Short mmCIF file of C-alpha atoms in Angstrom, two decimals:
data_model
loop_
_atom_site.label_atom_id
_atom_site.label_comp_id
_atom_site.label_asym_id
_atom_site.label_seq_id
_atom_site.Cartn_x
_atom_site.Cartn_y
_atom_site.Cartn_z
CA MET A 1 0.00 0.00 0.00
CA LEU A 2 1.09 3.55 -0.68
CA GLY A 3 1.26 5.74 2.37
CA PRO A 4 -1.45 8.42 2.18
CA PHE A 5 -0.23 11.31 0.07
CA ASN A 6 -1.34 13.53 -2.76
CA TYR A 7 1.02 12.87 -5.63
CA GLN A 8 0.97 15.90 -7.89
CA VAL A 9 2.97 16.54 -10.99
CA SER A 10 5.73 18.05 -8.86
CA LEU A 11 6.35 14.56 -7.47
CA PRO A 12 7.10 15.40 -3.83
CA ALA A 13 9.70 13.20 -2.19
CA VAL A 14 7.70 10.72 -0.13
CA CYS A 15 8.37 7.18 0.94
CA LEU A 16 6.57 4.27 -0.65
CA VAL A 17 5.38 1.59 1.71
CA LEU A 18 4.04 -1.36 -0.25
CA LEU A 19 1.99 -3.91 1.66
CA ALA A 20 1.02 -7.34 0.43
CA SER A 21 -1.91 -6.02 -1.60
CA PRO A 22 -1.61 -2.73 -3.49
CA LEU A 23 -5.38 -2.33 -3.30
CA GLN A 24 -5.66 -2.03 0.46
CA ALA A 25 -6.26 1.67 -0.24
CA ASP A 26 -8.06 3.47 -3.06
CA ILE A 27 -5.78 4.86 -5.78
CA LEU A 28 -6.71 7.46 -8.41
CA LEU A 29 -4.48 8.10 -11.45
CA LEU A 30 -5.19 11.22 -13.48
CA LYS A 31 -4.40 11.81 -17.14
CA ASP A 32 -2.21 14.81 -16.30
CA GLY A 33 0.19 12.61 -14.32
CA ARG A 34 -1.08 13.09 -10.76
CA VAL A 35 -1.82 10.23 -8.40
CA ILE A 36 -3.99 10.43 -5.28
CA ASP A 37 -3.87 7.70 -2.68
CA GLY A 38 -5.16 7.45 0.86
CA PRO A 39 -8.66 8.96 1.10
CA MET A 40 -11.72 6.80 0.52
CA MET A 41 -13.17 7.19 -2.97
CA GLU A 42 -16.37 6.38 -4.82
CA ARG A 43 -16.97 5.79 -8.51
CA GLY A 44 -19.94 7.63 -10.05
CA GLU A 45 -21.49 7.96 -13.50
CA GLU A 46 -19.95 11.38 -14.18
CA THR A 47 -17.49 11.95 -11.35
CA CYS A 48 -15.23 10.24 -8.87
CA THR A 49 -15.81 11.43 -5.29
CA ILE A 50 -12.77 11.72 -3.03
CA HIS A 51 -13.57 11.92 0.68
CA PHE A 52 -10.85 14.14 2.13
CA LYS A 53 -10.76 14.88 5.85
CA ASN A 54 -11.96 18.44 5.31
CA GLY A 55 -14.51 17.85 2.58
CA ASP A 56 -15.48 15.90 -0.52
CA VAL A 57 -14.00 16.73 -3.91
CA LEU A 58 -15.67 15.68 -7.17
CA VAL A 59 -13.32 14.82 -10.03
CA PRO A 60 -14.78 14.56 -13.57
CA ASN A 61 -14.42 11.05 -14.98
CA ASP A 62 -12.85 12.38 -18.18
CA TRP A 63 -9.86 13.48 -16.08
CA VAL A 64 -9.35 9.92 -14.83
CA GLU A 65 -6.96 7.44 -16.39
CA ASP A 66 -7.43 4.70 -13.79
CA LEU A 67 -9.28 4.27 -10.51
CA PHE A 68 -8.52 1.31 -8.24
CA LEU A 69 -10.89 0.82 -5.32
CA ALA A 70 -10.13 -1.58 -2.49
CA ALA A 71 -13.85 -2.36 -2.40
CA ASP A 72 -13.60 -3.75 -5.95
CA LEU A 73 -11.82 -6.83 -4.55
CA GLU A 74 -14.67 -7.84 -2.27
CA GLY A 75 -16.55 -10.90 -3.42
CA LEU A 76 -14.43 -11.44 -6.54
CA ALA A 77 -13.33 -14.86 -7.71
CA LYS A 78 -9.70 -15.59 -6.86
CA ASN A 79 -8.44 -15.35 -10.46
CA ARG A 80 -10.29 -12.07 -11.10
CA ARG A 81 -9.05 -10.66 -7.80
CA ARG A 82 -5.46 -11.54 -8.68
CA SER A 83 -5.81 -9.94 -12.13
CA LEU A 84 -7.00 -6.70 -10.57
CA GLU A 85 -4.24 -6.78 -7.98
CA LYS A 86 -1.66 -7.27 -10.73
CA GLN A 87 -2.91 -4.15 -12.54
CA GLY A 88 -2.56 -2.23 -9.31
CA GLU A 89 0.96 -3.55 -8.75
CA GLU A 90 2.01 -2.46 -12.25
CA ARG A 91 0.68 1.03 -11.62
CA LEU A 92 2.48 1.24 -8.29
CA GLU A 93 5.74 0.29 -10.01
CA GLN A 94 5.22 3.20 -12.42
CA ILE A 95 4.60 5.56 -9.50
CA GLU A 96 7.66 4.25 -7.69
CA GLU A 97 9.81 4.87 -10.78
CA ALA A 98 8.45 8.41 -11.17
CA LEU A 99 9.20 9.23 -7.55
CA ALA A 100 12.75 7.99 -8.02
CA HIS A 101 13.17 10.70 -10.70
CA ALA A 102 11.30 13.44 -8.84
CA GLU A 103 14.35 15.55 -7.95
CA TRP A 104 16.26 17.45 -10.65
CA GLY A 105 19.53 15.83 -9.63
CA ASN A 106 18.04 12.45 -10.54
CA ALA A 107 15.89 13.57 -13.48
CA TYR A 108 15.17 11.35 -16.48
CA GLU A 109 17.69 11.87 -19.30
CA GLU A 110 16.81 10.65 -22.79
CA GLU A 111 17.36 11.36 -26.48
CA THR A 112 14.87 11.54 -29.33
CA SER A 113 15.69 11.98 -33.02
CA ASN A 114 16.57 15.67 -32.77
CA PHE A 115 16.67 16.59 -29.09
CA ARG A 116 18.13 15.61 -25.74
CA TRP A 117 15.71 15.68 -22.82
CA LYS A 118 16.09 16.09 -19.09
CA TYR A 119 12.84 16.10 -17.13
CA THR A 120 11.06 15.37 -13.87
CA LEU A 121 7.60 14.98 -15.39
CA PRO A 122 5.79 11.65 -15.28
CA LYS A 123 7.32 9.65 -18.11
CA ARG A 124 4.12 9.18 -20.09
CA VAL A 125 3.43 12.95 -20.02
CA ALA A 126 6.98 13.72 -21.19
CA GLU A 127 6.70 11.19 -24.04
CA MET A 128 3.60 13.01 -25.29
CA PHE A 129 5.55 16.29 -25.55
CA GLN A 130 8.54 14.50 -27.11
CA ASP A 131 6.39 13.11 -29.93
CA ARG A 132 4.81 16.49 -30.58
CA LEU A 133 8.07 18.43 -30.62
CA GLU A 134 9.60 15.97 -33.08
CA SER A 135 6.59 16.48 -35.38
CA TYR A 136 7.00 20.22 -34.97
CA TYR A 137 10.70 20.01 -35.87
CA LYS A 138 9.95 18.12 -39.09
CA ILE A 139 7.31 20.66 -40.19
CA PHE A 140 9.54 23.68 -39.53
CA ALA A 141 12.67 22.09 -41.01
CA LYS A 142 10.83 21.21 -44.22
CA GLU A 143 9.24 24.64 -44.67
CA TRP A 144 12.35 26.62 -43.79
CA ARG A 145 14.91 24.18 -45.21
CA VAL A 146 17.05 24.02 -42.09
CA LYS A 147 19.19 21.14 -40.86
CA ARG A 148 20.76 20.39 -37.55
CA ASP A 149 24.55 20.10 -37.62
CA LYS A 150 24.90 16.44 -36.64
CA ARG A 151 28.48 17.00 -35.55
CA LYS A 152 27.14 19.02 -32.63
CA LYS A 153 25.19 17.92 -29.61
CA LYS A 154 21.43 17.90 -29.93
CA MET A 155 19.75 20.76 -28.10
CA MET A 156 18.87 19.93 -24.49
CA ILE A 157 15.24 20.39 -23.43
CA ASN A 158 15.17 20.94 -19.66
CA PHE A 159 11.54 20.23 -18.79
CA PHE A 160 10.65 20.98 -15.17
CA ALA A 161 7.63 19.46 -13.47
CA ASN A 162 6.26 22.80 -12.26
CA ARG A 163 6.93 26.52 -12.20
CA LYS A 164 8.44 26.49 -8.71
CA GLU A 165 11.09 23.96 -9.72
CA PHE A 166 11.72 25.90 -12.95
CA MET A 167 12.31 29.19 -11.11
CA ARG A 168 14.48 27.55 -8.45
CA THR A 169 16.70 25.50 -10.76
CA SER A 170 16.78 27.00 -14.26
CA GLY A 171 18.08 30.45 -13.40
CA ALA A 172 15.04 32.11 -15.00
CA GLY A 173 13.96 35.41 -13.57
CA GLY A 174 10.87 37.58 -13.28
CA GLY A 175 7.76 36.29 -14.99
CA ALA A 176 9.62 34.10 -17.49
CA LEU A 177 7.65 31.12 -18.77
CA ALA A 178 10.61 29.58 -20.62
CA TYR A 179 13.82 30.57 -22.35
CA PHE A 180 16.18 29.47 -25.11
CA MET A 181 19.93 29.83 -24.50
CA PHE A 182 21.37 30.66 -27.94
CA LEU A 183 25.06 30.32 -27.03
CA GLY A 184 27.29 27.25 -26.72
CA ASP A 185 25.46 23.95 -26.50
CA TYR A 186 21.92 25.17 -27.06
CA ASP A 187 19.62 24.88 -24.09
CA LEU A 188 15.85 25.27 -23.72
CA CYS A 189 14.21 25.49 -20.29
CA CYS A 190 10.46 25.27 -19.69
CA PHE A 191 7.99 23.87 -17.18
CA TYR A 192 4.81 21.81 -17.23
CA ASP A 193 1.65 23.69 -16.26
CA ARG A 194 -0.80 20.89 -15.62
CA LEU A 195 -3.62 23.46 -15.24
CA ASP A 196 -3.01 24.69 -18.78
CA MET A 197 -1.42 22.02 -20.96
CA THR A 198 -2.24 24.00 -24.11
CA SER A 199 -0.19 26.93 -22.82
CA THR A 200 2.68 24.56 -21.97
CA GLU A 201 2.61 23.19 -25.51
CA MET A 202 2.52 26.65 -27.10
CA VAL A 203 5.37 28.00 -24.96
CA LEU A 204 7.49 24.97 -25.87
CA TYR A 205 6.86 25.55 -29.59
CA HIS A 206 7.60 29.28 -29.26
CA GLU A 207 11.02 28.70 -27.69
CA ALA A 208 11.82 25.80 -30.02
CA SER A 209 11.17 28.16 -32.94
CA HIS A 210 14.03 30.39 -31.75
CA TYR A 211 16.32 27.36 -31.90
CA LEU A 212 15.11 26.42 -35.37
CA GLN A 213 15.54 30.01 -36.58
CA LYS A 214 19.08 29.80 -35.24
CA LEU A 215 19.73 26.88 -37.59
CA LEU A 216 19.32 29.24 -40.57
CA ASN A 217 22.80 30.52 -39.70
CA GLU A 218 24.28 29.80 -36.29
CA ASP A 219 26.55 32.85 -36.54
CA PHE A 220 23.52 35.15 -36.88
CA LYS A 221 21.06 36.60 -34.36
CA MET A 222 17.60 37.14 -35.81
CA PRO A 223 16.18 40.64 -35.14
CA HIS A 224 13.36 40.94 -32.58
CA TRP A 225 11.06 41.23 -35.57
CA PRO A 226 10.62 38.97 -37.41
CA GLY A 227 12.07 36.61 -34.77
CA GLU A 228 9.37 36.95 -32.12
CA GLY A 229 6.60 37.13 -34.69
CA ILE A 230 7.76 33.85 -36.24
CA ALA A 231 8.00 32.27 -32.78
CA GLU A 232 4.44 33.37 -31.98
CA TYR A 233 3.19 32.09 -35.34
CA TYR A 234 4.63 28.62 -34.75
CA GLY A 235 3.80 28.85 -31.06
CA GLY A 236 0.17 28.81 -32.15
CA ALA A 237 0.51 25.19 -33.29
CA LEU A 238 -1.64 22.60 -31.55
CA TRP A 239 -1.70 18.82 -31.67
CA ASP A 240 -4.87 17.14 -32.92
CA PRO A 241 -5.06 13.92 -30.85
CA LYS A 242 -7.76 12.39 -33.06
CA LYS A 243 -5.98 12.90 -36.39
CA LYS A 244 -2.52 12.70 -34.75
CA VAL A 245 -1.27 15.72 -36.70
CA LEU A 246 0.19 19.07 -35.70
CA ASN A 247 -1.82 22.05 -36.91
CA VAL A 248 0.48 25.03 -37.47
CA GLY A 249 -0.34 28.72 -37.81
CA LEU A 250 -3.61 28.79 -35.89
CA VAL A 251 -5.07 32.08 -34.71
CA GLN A 252 -3.49 33.23 -31.44
CA GLU A 253 -6.72 34.55 -29.95
CA GLY A 254 -5.01 36.38 -27.11
CA ARG A 255 -2.59 38.14 -29.45
CA LEU A 256 -5.38 39.02 -31.87
CA THR A 257 -7.48 40.49 -29.06
CA GLU A 258 -4.56 42.71 -28.07
CA VAL A 259 -4.23 43.90 -31.67
CA GLN A 260 -7.96 44.61 -31.86
CA ASN A 261 -7.83 46.52 -28.58
CA ASP A 262 -4.98 48.63 -29.96
CA ILE A 263 -7.03 49.38 -33.06
CA ALA A 264 -10.06 50.31 -30.93
CA SER A 265 -7.90 52.75 -28.97
CA GLY A 266 -6.61 54.36 -32.16
CA GLU A 267 -3.24 52.60 -32.50
CA LEU A 268 -3.10 51.23 -36.04
CA LEU A 269 0.44 50.15 -36.92
CA THR A 270 1.77 50.11 -40.47
CA VAL A 271 4.02 47.38 -41.85
CA GLU A 272 6.95 49.79 -41.71
CA GLN A 273 6.30 50.64 -38.05
CA ILE A 274 6.15 46.96 -37.10
CA VAL A 275 9.48 46.20 -38.76
CA LEU A 276 11.23 49.22 -37.24
CA LYS A 277 9.66 49.10 -33.76
CA ASP A 278 11.63 46.79 -31.44
CA ALA A 279 8.99 46.44 -28.73
CA TYR A 280 6.29 44.29 -27.13
CA THR A 281 4.19 44.82 -30.26
CA ASP A 282 6.48 42.31 -32.01
CA TYR A 283 4.52 39.61 -30.13
CA THR A 284 1.11 41.00 -31.13
CA TRP A 285 1.21 43.06 -34.32
CA GLY A 286 4.39 41.23 -35.28
CA TRP A 287 2.58 37.89 -34.98
CA ALA A 288 -0.34 39.21 -37.05
CA LEU A 289 2.00 40.37 -39.82
CA ILE A 290 3.76 36.98 -39.96
CA HIS A 291 0.35 35.27 -40.07
CA PHE A 292 -0.57 37.52 -43.02
CA PHE A 293 2.64 36.78 -44.91
CA MET A 294 2.48 33.02 -44.30
CA ASN A 295 -1.14 32.75 -45.44
CA ASP A 296 -0.98 34.94 -48.55
CA LYS A 297 0.15 32.93 -51.59
CA THR A 298 1.51 36.06 -53.28
CA LEU A 299 3.69 36.97 -50.29
CA LYS A 300 4.77 33.75 -48.60
CA LYS A 301 7.64 32.87 -50.95
CA GLY A 302 9.07 36.38 -50.76
CA PHE A 303 8.78 36.46 -46.98
CA LEU A 304 10.56 33.11 -46.58
CA LYS A 305 13.30 34.42 -48.88
CA TYR A 306 13.56 37.54 -46.71
CA ALA A 307 13.78 35.70 -43.38
CA ASN A 308 16.35 33.23 -44.71
CA GLY A 309 18.25 35.95 -46.53
CA LEU A 310 18.60 38.11 -43.42
CA ALA A 311 20.85 35.36 -42.11
CA ASN A 312 22.54 34.28 -45.34
CA ASP A 313 22.16 36.64 -48.32
CA LYS A 314 25.49 38.33 -49.12
CA LYS A 315 23.62 41.46 -50.21
CA VAL A 316 22.41 42.07 -46.64
CA ASN A 317 24.55 44.43 -44.56
CA ARG A 318 25.30 42.52 -41.36
CA GLN A 319 27.48 43.78 -38.52
CA ARG A 320 28.99 42.13 -35.48
CA GLY A 321 27.02 42.87 -32.33
CA SER A 322 26.60 41.43 -28.85
CA PHE A 323 28.16 38.00 -28.28
CA ASN A 324 30.10 38.64 -31.52
CA LEU A 325 27.10 37.48 -33.56
CA GLN A 326 26.11 38.93 -36.92
CA MET A 327 23.11 41.25 -36.74
CA VAL A 328 21.14 43.64 -38.93
CA THR A 329 19.64 46.99 -38.04
CA PRO A 330 15.85 47.48 -38.26
CA GLU A 331 16.44 49.87 -41.16
CA GLU A 332 18.41 47.26 -43.11
CA SER A 333 15.76 44.67 -42.30
CA LEU A 334 13.07 46.95 -43.75
CA ARG A 335 15.15 47.65 -46.87
CA TYR A 336 15.64 43.95 -47.52
CA LEU A 337 11.96 43.14 -46.87
CA ARG A 338 10.98 45.68 -49.51
CA GLU A 339 13.48 44.13 -51.91
CA CYS A 340 12.23 40.56 -51.37
CA LEU A 341 8.55 41.55 -51.66
CA LYS A 342 9.30 43.86 -54.61
CA LEU A 343 7.92 46.94 -52.88
CA THR A 344 9.83 49.51 -54.90
CA GLU A 345 7.60 52.53 -54.29
CA ASP A 346 6.24 54.03 -51.08
CA SER A 347 2.78 53.52 -52.53
CA ASP A 348 3.54 49.76 -52.64
CA MET A 349 4.19 49.83 -48.88
CA GLU A 350 0.96 51.74 -48.30
CA GLU A 351 -0.98 49.21 -50.36
CA LEU A 352 0.61 46.31 -48.43
CA THR A 353 -0.36 47.93 -45.13
CA GLN A 354 -3.94 48.32 -46.33
CA ARG A 355 -4.08 44.65 -47.33
CA PHE A 356 -2.66 43.72 -43.94
CA HIS A 357 -5.29 45.75 -42.07
CA THR A 358 -8.04 44.20 -44.17
CA TYR A 359 -6.65 40.74 -43.36
CA ILE A 360 -6.86 41.48 -39.63
CA GLU A 361 -10.42 42.73 -39.96
CA GLU A 362 -11.81 40.04 -42.26
CA ASP A 363 -9.68 36.89 -41.95
CA LEU A 364 -8.56 36.69 -38.32
CA VAL A 365 -11.45 35.62 -36.11
CA ILE A 366 -11.72 35.26 -32.33
CA GLU A 367 -13.96 32.57 -30.91
CA GLY A 368 -15.69 33.96 -27.81
CA ALA A 369 -14.29 34.33 -24.32
CA ALA A 370 -11.09 32.34 -24.85
CA GLY A 371 -9.35 35.11 -26.76
CA LEU A 372 -10.34 37.76 -24.24
CA GLU A 373 -8.99 35.63 -21.39
CA LYS A 374 -5.71 34.97 -23.19
CA ALA A 375 -5.37 38.68 -23.87
CA GLY A 376 -6.00 39.30 -20.18
CA MET A 377 -3.20 36.89 -19.31
CA GLY A 378 -0.93 38.74 -21.70
CA ALA A 379 -1.83 42.04 -20.07
CA VAL A 380 -0.97 40.60 -16.64
CA GLN A 381 2.42 39.49 -17.95
CA ALA A 382 3.00 42.97 -19.39
CA GLY A 383 2.03 44.65 -16.10
CA LYS A 384 -1.09 46.26 -17.61
CA ARG A 385 -3.43 45.62 -14.69
CA ILE A 386 -6.27 47.95 -15.70
CA ARG A 387 -6.41 46.40 -19.16
CA ALA A 388 -6.19 42.90 -17.66
CA ARG A 389 -9.17 43.54 -15.37
CA ARG A 390 -11.24 44.85 -18.26
CA LEU A 391 -10.40 41.90 -20.50
CA PHE A 392 -11.09 39.34 -17.77
CA SER A 393 -14.40 41.06 -17.03
CA GLU A 394 -15.40 40.93 -20.70
CA ALA A 395 -14.35 37.27 -20.95
CA ASN A 396 -16.38 36.41 -17.85
CA ALA A 397 -19.44 38.13 -19.29
CA GLU A 398 -18.91 36.61 -22.74
CA GLY A 399 -18.95 32.99 -21.66
CA GLY A 400 -16.87 32.36 -18.59
CA LEU A 401 -13.25 31.99 -17.60
CA SER A 402 -11.03 28.97 -17.09
CA ALA A 403 -9.90 28.13 -13.57
CA VAL A 404 -6.61 29.92 -14.17
CA GLY A 405 -8.45 32.94 -15.55
CA CYS A 406 -10.74 33.05 -12.51
CA TYR A 407 -7.73 32.89 -10.20
CA GLN A 408 -5.81 35.64 -12.02
CA TYR A 409 -8.86 37.90 -12.19
CA ALA A 410 -9.58 37.34 -8.48
CA LYS A 411 -6.03 38.37 -7.56
CA LEU A 412 -6.52 41.63 -9.42
CA VAL A 413 -9.81 42.58 -7.72
CA ARG A 414 -9.67 41.03 -4.25
CA SER A 415 -8.85 44.30 -2.45
CA SER A 416 -11.46 46.43 -4.22
CA ASP A 417 -14.23 43.85 -4.70
CA LYS A 418 -14.03 40.93 -2.28
CA ASN A 419 -17.46 39.63 -3.28
CA LEU A 420 -16.38 39.28 -6.91
CA ALA A 421 -13.05 37.76 -5.89
CA ARG A 422 -14.81 35.26 -3.63
CA ASP A 423 -17.13 34.19 -6.43
CA LEU A 424 -14.19 33.84 -8.83
CA TYR A 425 -12.29 31.63 -6.37
CA ARG A 426 -15.45 29.53 -5.94
CA GLN A 427 -15.69 29.12 -9.72
CA ALA A 428 -12.03 28.11 -9.81
CA THR A 429 -12.64 25.34 -7.23
CA GLU A 430 -15.45 23.98 -9.40
CA LEU A 431 -13.36 24.04 -12.57
CA ALA A 432 -10.17 22.65 -10.99
CA PRO A 433 -11.31 20.90 -7.79
CA LEU A 434 -7.91 19.34 -7.01
CA THR A 435 -5.98 22.61 -6.90
CA GLY A 436 -5.34 23.42 -3.26
CA THR A 437 -4.58 27.11 -3.84
CA TYR A 438 -8.10 27.78 -5.11
CA TRP A 439 -9.75 26.21 -2.06
CA TYR A 440 -7.38 28.00 0.27
CA GLU A 441 -8.00 31.44 -1.26
CA PHE A 442 -11.75 30.79 -1.34
CA GLY A 443 -11.56 29.97 2.37
CA ARG A 444 -9.66 33.16 3.14
CA LEU A 445 -12.50 35.26 1.71
CA HIS A 446 -15.40 33.12 2.93
CA THR A 447 -18.05 34.98 4.93
CA ASP A 448 -18.47 32.09 7.38
CA GLU A 449 -15.37 31.87 9.58
CA GLU A 450 -15.68 28.15 10.34
CA GLU A 451 -16.38 27.23 6.72
CA GLY A 452 -13.48 29.42 5.70
CA LYS A 453 -11.16 27.51 8.04
CA ARG A 454 -12.41 24.21 6.61
CA PHE A 455 -11.80 25.26 3.01
CA LYS A 456 -8.33 26.55 3.90
CA ALA A 457 -7.60 23.21 5.59
CA LEU A 458 -8.87 21.37 2.50
CA GLY A 459 -6.54 23.46 0.37
CA LYS A 460 -3.58 22.50 2.54
CA GLU A 461 -4.72 18.87 2.51
CA LEU A 462 -4.59 18.96 -1.29
CA ASP A 463 -1.29 20.85 -1.34
CA PRO A 464 0.67 21.29 1.91
CA GLU A 465 2.64 24.19 0.42
CA VAL A 466 -0.32 26.56 -0.04
CA GLY A 467 -0.76 29.32 2.49
CA VAL A 468 2.92 29.51 3.40
CA TYR A 469 2.71 33.23 2.65
CA ASP A 470 -0.66 34.80 3.42
CA ILE A 471 -0.38 37.82 1.13
CA ASP A 472 -3.29 40.03 0.16
CA PHE A 473 -2.86 40.85 -3.51
CA GLU A 474 -3.49 44.57 -3.66
CA ASP A 475 -4.98 45.90 -6.87
CA SER A 476 -3.12 49.18 -6.53
CA ASP A 477 -0.28 50.68 -8.58
CA ASP A 478 -2.34 50.15 -11.70
CA SER A 479 -0.82 50.73 -15.10
CA GLU A 480 -2.23 50.64 -18.58
#
């Protein structure tokens, strides 16, 4: 039997105590890699109920990979009982192996066709990302005609099990979600956000794009635009599990919402401004411009020639810059873009800008609340708290927020509107019932003191690390 513990994707270091029968306690295995063992559980038509000491938690059945109940053994024939016990034993061996690799110093280390991997994720979760990144590599390499120098080491993907481990071990700072080290033996560091696997996948593709752009010419550093715009374009790729294909160049709803908000406030960037402006807009307007180029048959070939030529064309004026890498100025980048797209007159640039603006208006479409929420997340990352609150509010009114969106919105408003924050935390507990932080924060704002204490205790039961710092998130020092 496993000693009672809540095994989350961070794989806390606990001791395994295996008794004669692995099914002397109920064991729940979730698709995102977590394992819960210890509390009594019940199997229902739509949910699995976990009876924690401080309250029941309902887990949707579509989250569940396996559920082993000790009660299932009662009254079974000996051969059927042994078969069920064997399944449980195999699962426990998998858990035991994962726990053995829970610390970064003893992380899994593997190689796939084009990458080296070091990770503390559950193995089956890591394998999913490995397969997808290899598919991504093949698509990019074919379209951009790049090859990895096989005399060099494959790039290392350092994949941390959670953000805390990533911040503690990778050397990342601030609000970084991942980074690509473009010097020496290339290195990519990222973490697994089990609450938002789509975001994890997109961040991985974004950073991997910087590596693949580097393969155009390893002595060259791509300018912020088009570099970040390309990374955002390919970062919008998502895996289709039914068709088992990677769909590239999807609409980044959050980025598009930011562009549309800029337009609504009177900021309408031209193609020339985007190329020359080394700023945050390279992630938003820059992404939109790349999306336009890559989806217009009359422009795509010229754009690919431009991006490749920045790194390799002898007619481009490159100079040595930081880290002794070749670079181009924004002005030279614009000159060469005009050459590759045959924009000889200023009127040609004006016409291209008009086509681009029409493309944004007519071809790029946001589907409901998701884009507003993603834009709100982007505003939080950029420190634009007033804009973030407005976008989250609109997303909530449009069709609802995800658990992460509810949590982020609640943090922004909890000082000025505790009733709204309380309701948002409650929604978060319903959407992600196994996340201790949501229960704990809901308890902190609960109007009933005793119930509040119980919910806080439930939060700590789910995750002993929550509540270490009881900080009220003030919604002051707003910026736009």
